[in-house]
Coordinates of C-alpha atoms in Angstrom, one line a residue:
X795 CA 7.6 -31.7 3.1
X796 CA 11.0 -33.1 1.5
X797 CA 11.9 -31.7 -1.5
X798 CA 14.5 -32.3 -4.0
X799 CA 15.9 -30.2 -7.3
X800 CA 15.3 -31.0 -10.8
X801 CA 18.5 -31.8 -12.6
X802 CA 19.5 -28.3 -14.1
X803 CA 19.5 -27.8 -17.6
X804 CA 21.6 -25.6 -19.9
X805 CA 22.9 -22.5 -18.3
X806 CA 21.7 -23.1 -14.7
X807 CA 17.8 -23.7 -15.8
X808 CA 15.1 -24.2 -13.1
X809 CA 17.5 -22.6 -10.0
X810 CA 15.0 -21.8 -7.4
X811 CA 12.4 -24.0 -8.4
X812 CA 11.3 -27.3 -7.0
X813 CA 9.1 -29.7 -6.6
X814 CA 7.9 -33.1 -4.3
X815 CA 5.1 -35.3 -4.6
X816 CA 2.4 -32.7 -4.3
X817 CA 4.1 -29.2 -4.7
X818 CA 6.0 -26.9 -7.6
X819 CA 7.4 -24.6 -5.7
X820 CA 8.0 -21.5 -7.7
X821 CA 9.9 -18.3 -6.4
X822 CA 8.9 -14.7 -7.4
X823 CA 10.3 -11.8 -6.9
X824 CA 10.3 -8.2 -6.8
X825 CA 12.1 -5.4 -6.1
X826 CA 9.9 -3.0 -4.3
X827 CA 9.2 -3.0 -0.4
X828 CA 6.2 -5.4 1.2
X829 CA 4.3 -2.7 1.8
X830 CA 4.0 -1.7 -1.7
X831 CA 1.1 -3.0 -4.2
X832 CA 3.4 -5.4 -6.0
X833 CA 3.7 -7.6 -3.0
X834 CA 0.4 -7.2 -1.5
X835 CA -0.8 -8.3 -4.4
X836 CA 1.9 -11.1 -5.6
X837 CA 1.0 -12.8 -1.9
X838 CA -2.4 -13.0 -2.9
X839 CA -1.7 -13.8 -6.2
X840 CA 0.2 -16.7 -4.4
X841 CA -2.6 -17.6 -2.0
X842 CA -5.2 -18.2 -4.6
X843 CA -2.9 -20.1 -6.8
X844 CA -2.1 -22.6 -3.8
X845 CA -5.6 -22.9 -3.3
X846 CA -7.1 -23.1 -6.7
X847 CA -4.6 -26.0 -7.5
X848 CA -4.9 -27.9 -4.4
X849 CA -1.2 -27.0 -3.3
X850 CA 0.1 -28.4 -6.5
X851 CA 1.3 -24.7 -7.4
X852 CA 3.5 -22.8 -4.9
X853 CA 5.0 -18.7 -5.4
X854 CA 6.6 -17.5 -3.0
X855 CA 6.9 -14.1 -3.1
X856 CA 10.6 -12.2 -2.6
X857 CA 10.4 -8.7 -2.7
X858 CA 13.6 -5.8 -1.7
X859 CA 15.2 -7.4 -4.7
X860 CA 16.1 -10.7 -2.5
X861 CA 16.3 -12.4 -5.9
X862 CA 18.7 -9.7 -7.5
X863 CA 17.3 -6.4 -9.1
X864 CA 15.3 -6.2 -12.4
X865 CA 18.1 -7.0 -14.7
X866 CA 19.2 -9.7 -12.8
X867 CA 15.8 -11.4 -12.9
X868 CA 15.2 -10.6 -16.7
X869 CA 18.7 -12.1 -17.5
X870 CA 18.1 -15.2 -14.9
X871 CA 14.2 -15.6 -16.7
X872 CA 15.0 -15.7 -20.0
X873 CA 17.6 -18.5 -19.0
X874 CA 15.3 -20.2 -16.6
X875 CA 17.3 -19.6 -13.5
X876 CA 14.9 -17.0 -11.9
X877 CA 11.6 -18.7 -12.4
X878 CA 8.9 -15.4 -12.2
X879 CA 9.0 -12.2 -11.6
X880 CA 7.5 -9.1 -11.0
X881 CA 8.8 -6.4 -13.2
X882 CA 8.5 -2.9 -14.2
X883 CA 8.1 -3.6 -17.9
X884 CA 10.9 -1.5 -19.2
X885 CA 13.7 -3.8 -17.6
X886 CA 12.8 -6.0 -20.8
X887 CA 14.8 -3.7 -22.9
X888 CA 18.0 -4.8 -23.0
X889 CA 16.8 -7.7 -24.4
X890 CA 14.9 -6.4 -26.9
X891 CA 14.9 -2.9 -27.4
X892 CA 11.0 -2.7 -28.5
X893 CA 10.1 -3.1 -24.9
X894 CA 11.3 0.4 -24.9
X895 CA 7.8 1.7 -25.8
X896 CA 6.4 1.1 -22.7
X897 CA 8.9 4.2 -21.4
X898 CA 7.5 6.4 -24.2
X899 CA 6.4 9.9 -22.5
X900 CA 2.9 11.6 -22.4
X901 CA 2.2 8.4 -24.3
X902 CA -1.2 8.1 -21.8
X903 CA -3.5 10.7 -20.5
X904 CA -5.2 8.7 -18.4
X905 CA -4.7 5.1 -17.4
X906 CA -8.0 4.0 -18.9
X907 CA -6.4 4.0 -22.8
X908 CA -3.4 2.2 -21.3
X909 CA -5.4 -0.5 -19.6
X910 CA -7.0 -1.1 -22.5
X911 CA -3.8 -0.8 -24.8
X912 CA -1.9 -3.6 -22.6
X913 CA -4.9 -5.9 -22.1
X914 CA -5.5 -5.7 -26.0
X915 CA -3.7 -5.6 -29.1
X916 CA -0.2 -3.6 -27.7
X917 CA -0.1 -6.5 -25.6
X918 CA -0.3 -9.4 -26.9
X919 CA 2.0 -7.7 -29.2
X920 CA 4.5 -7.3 -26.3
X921 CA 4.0 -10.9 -24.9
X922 CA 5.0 -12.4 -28.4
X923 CA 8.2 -10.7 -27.8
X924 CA 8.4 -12.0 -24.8
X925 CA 7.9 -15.4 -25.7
X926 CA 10.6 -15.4 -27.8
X927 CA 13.0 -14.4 -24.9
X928 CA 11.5 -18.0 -22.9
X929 CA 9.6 -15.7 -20.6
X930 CA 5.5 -15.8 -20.8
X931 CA 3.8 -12.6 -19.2
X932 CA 0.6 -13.4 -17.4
X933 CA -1.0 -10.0 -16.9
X934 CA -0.4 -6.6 -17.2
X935 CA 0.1 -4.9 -13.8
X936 CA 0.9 -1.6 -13.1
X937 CA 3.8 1.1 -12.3
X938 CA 2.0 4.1 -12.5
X939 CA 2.4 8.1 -13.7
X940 CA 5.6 8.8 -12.4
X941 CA 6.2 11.7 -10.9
X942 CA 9.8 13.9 -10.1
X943 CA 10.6 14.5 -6.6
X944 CA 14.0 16.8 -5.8
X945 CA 15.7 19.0 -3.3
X946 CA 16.1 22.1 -5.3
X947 CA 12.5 23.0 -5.5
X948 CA 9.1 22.7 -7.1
X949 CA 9.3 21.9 -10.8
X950 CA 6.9 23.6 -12.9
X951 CA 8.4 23.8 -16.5
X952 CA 11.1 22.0 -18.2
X953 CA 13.2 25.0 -17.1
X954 CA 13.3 23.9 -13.8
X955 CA 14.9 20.7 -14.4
X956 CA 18.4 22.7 -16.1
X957 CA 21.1 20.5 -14.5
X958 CA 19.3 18.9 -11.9
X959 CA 21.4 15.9 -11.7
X960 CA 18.4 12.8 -12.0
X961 CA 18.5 9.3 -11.3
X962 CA 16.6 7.5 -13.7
X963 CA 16.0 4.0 -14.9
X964 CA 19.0 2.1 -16.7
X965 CA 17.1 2.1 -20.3
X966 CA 18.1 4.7 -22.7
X967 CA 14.5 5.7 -23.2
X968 CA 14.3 7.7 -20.0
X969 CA 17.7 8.8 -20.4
X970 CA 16.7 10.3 -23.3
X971 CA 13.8 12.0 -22.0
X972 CA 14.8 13.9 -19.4
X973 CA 17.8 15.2 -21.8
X974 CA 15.3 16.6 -23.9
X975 CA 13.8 18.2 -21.2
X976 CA 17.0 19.5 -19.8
X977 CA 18.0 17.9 -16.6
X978 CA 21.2 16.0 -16.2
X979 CA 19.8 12.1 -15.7
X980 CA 22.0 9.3 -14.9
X981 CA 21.2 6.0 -14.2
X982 CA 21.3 3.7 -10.9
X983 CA 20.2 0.9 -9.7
X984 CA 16.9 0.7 -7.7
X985 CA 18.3 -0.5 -4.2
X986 CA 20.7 2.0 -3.9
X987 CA 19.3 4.9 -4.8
X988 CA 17.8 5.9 -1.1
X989 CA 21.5 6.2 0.0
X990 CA 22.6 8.4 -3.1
X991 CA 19.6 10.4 -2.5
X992 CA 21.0 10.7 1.3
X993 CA 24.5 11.4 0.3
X994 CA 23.7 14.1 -2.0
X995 CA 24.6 12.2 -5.1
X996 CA 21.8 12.9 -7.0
X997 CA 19.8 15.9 -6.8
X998 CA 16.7 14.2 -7.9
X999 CA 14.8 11.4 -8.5
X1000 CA 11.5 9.9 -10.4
X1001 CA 8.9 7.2 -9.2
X1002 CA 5.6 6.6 -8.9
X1003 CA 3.9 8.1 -6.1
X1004 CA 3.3 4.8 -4.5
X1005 CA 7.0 3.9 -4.8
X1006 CA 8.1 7.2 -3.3
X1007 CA 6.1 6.7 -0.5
X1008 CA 6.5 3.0 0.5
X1009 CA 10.6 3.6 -0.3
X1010 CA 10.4 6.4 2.6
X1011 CA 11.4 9.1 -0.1
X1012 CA 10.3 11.6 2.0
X1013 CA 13.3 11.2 4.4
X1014 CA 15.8 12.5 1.8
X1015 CA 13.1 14.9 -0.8
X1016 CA 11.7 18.0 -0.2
X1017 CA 9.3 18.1 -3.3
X1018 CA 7.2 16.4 -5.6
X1019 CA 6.1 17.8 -9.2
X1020 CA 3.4 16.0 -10.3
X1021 CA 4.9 15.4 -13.7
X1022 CA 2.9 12.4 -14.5
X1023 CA 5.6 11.9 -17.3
X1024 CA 5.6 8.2 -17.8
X1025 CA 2.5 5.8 -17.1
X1026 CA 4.4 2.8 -17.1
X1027 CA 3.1 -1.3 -16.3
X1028 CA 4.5 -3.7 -14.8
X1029 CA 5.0 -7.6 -16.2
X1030 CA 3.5 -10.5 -13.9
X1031 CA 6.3 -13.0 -15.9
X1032 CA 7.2 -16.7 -15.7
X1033 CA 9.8 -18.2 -17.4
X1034 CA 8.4 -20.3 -20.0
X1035 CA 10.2 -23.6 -19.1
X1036 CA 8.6 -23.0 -15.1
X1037 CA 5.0 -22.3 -17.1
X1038 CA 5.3 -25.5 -19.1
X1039 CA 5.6 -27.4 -16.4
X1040 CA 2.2 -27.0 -15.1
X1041 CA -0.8 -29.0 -16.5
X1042 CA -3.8 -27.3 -18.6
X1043 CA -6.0 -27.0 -15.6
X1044 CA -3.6 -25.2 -13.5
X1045 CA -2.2 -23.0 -16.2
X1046 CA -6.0 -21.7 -17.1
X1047 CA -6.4 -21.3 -12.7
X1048 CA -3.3 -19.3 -12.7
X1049 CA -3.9 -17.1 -16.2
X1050 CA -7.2 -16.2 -14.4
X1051 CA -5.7 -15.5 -11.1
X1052 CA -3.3 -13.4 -12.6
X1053 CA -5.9 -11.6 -14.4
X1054 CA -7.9 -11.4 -11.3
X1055 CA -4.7 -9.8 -9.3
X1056 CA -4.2 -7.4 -12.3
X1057 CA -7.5 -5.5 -11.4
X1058 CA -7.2 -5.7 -7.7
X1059 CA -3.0 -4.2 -8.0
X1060 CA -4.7 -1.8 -10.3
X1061 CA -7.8 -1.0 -7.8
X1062 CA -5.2 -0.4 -5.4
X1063 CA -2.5 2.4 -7.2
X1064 CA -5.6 4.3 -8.2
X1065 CA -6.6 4.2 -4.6
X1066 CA -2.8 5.3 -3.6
X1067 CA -2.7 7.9 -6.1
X1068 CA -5.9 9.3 -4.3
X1069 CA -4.3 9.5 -0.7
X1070 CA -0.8 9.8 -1.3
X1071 CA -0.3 13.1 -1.7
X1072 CA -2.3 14.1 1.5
X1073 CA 0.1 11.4 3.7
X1074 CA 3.4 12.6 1.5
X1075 CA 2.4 16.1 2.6
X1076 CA 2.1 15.1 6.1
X1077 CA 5.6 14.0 6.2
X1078 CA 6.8 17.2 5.4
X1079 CA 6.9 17.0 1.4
X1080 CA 5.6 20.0 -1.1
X1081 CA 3.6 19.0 -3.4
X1082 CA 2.7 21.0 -6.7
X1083 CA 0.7 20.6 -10.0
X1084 CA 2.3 21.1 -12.9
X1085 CA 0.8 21.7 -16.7
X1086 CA 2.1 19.2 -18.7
X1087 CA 1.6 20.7 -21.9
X1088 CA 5.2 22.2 -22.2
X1089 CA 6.8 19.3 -21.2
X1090 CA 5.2 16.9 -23.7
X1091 CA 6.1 19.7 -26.6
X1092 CA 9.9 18.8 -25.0
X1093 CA 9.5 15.6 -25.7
X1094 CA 8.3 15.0 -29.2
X1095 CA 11.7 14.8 -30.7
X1096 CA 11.7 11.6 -28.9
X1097 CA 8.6 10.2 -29.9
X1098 CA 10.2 10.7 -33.5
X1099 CA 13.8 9.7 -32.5
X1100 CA 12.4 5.9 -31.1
X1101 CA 9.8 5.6 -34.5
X1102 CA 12.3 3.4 -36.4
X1103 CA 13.6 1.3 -33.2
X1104 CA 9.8 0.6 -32.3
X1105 CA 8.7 -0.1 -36.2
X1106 CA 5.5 1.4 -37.2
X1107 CA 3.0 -1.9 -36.0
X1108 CA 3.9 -1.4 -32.4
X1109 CA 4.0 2.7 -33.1
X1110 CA 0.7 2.6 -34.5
X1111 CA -0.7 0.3 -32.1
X1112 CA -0.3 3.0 -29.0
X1113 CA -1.6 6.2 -31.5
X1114 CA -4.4 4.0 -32.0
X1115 CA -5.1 3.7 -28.1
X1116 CA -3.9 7.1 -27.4
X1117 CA -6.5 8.3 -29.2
X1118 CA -9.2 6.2 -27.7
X1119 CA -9.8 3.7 -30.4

């Protein structure tokens, strides 16, 4: 099939997207492994969109951050010269730091009140934001609880973490969080923190346990806390300008794909959450409970620090689905 590019707009719009007689080829990526969730679920994400719009509709899925890593893609979105993405939701915050909520911690005790707080009112909240940024979020995927995983050994109160030297997420939330609790947290980027685990550069890290697993974490950790101290989504995201481009029909067949793939990424962390630890244990990891109640009293001063940043709508909007509402 010949293809040819669209003539690039303002500040190198519609890169990686084109199109031919019968085809809009549209390039998605990701920065997590092809064994992971994200990508199992983006390819058939991608499958049912071809096939639901007669081939008119093309992702192709790029995962192991072949597209660049989450602020790469946010930046090229918002511009139009990455045209979707999959993203952990809290790599929206340097362009808006409201997108910050998302990181809050203890924020959800179980995923259920989360589900229902993105696929409600806290999102569509969100996904105005979003908007305004030229980037249109389809569904509401997700990260999971993440968990701490480390060389020293098992972490069972915030004591444990004094000066354990963390890598964390580039976003001052987290940052801030595992100050409060008392560890030293620094941030790196996602591709290279499997060699600064290796190399002894950090002490520590913290993912989900599906992200620990499928990254091989276990080569270079000893234990995992089940901290649970972030439930996080993830953003199934197209750039507006790309989402524009595709006639009613097919935008209502891919909004309800999208939704579709939300449930079945979903189905599939809870269902790697379940066996995870048994298989992390098997490659030689120690794995330990941990009550979270002293950890979440560590963490209220942030919770108050973030109120005015957040504005009491959004604030409000999570208390309200925190507590089951």
């Amino acid at each position: 099939m010949t293809s040819r590019m669209l003539p690039l707009l303002a500040l190198g719009a519609f890169a990686g997207l084109s199109t031919s007689a019968q085809a809009l080829d549209i390039k998605l990526g990701h920065v997590l492994a092809p064994t992971h969730s994200w990508h199992i679920a983006a390819e058939g994400f991608a499958d049912e969109v071809r096939e639901a719009t007669e081939g008119r509709v093309n992702f192709q899925v790029f995962p192991s951050g072949q597209l660049g890593n989450e602020k790469t893609m946010v930046e090229g979105m918002q511009i139009g010269s990455v045209p979707a993405g999959v993203i952990g939701c809290g790599s929206f915050q340097p362009l808006d730091a409201r997108f910050g909520i998302v990181e809050l911690p203890y924020s959800w005790a179980d995923r259920e009140d989360a589900y229902a707080a993105y696929d409600g009112e806290l999102g569509e909240a969100l996904e105005a934001i979003a908007s305004d940024y030229n980037m249109k979020i389809l569904s509401w995927w997700e990260n999971g609880f993440r968990h701490v995983t480390n060389n020293q050994g098992p972490v069972e109160t915030p004591e444990d973490l004094a000066g354990l030297k963390i890598r964390v997420t580039p976003d001052k939330m987290r940052l801030d969080t595992f100050t409060a609790l008392g560890a030293s947290p620094a941030p790196l980027s996602f591709g290279e923190l499997y060699s600064a685990l290796q190399q002894g550069v950090f002490d520590a890290q913290e993912n989900p346990l599906s992200i620990i697993h499928s990254s091989s974490f276990f080569e270079v950790q000893d234990y995992v806390s089940l901290t649970g101290h972030v439930w996080a989504p993830a953003c199934l995201t197209v750039a507006n300008n790309v989402w524009q481009r595709l006639s009613e029909d097919d935008q209502v067949a891919v909004q309800q794909l999208a939704d579709n793939w939300r449930d079945e990424q979903r189905r599939m962390t809870q269902e790697d959450d379940s066996r995870l630890v048994a298989e992390l244990e098997a490659e030689g990891m120690s794995v330990n409970e941990v009550d979270t109640a002293p950890f979440n009293a560590a963490v209220q001063g942030v919770w108050a620090d973030y109120e005015d940043v957040f504005g009491s709508d959004l604030m409000a909007l999570v208390k309200r689905y925190r507590e089951g509402q």
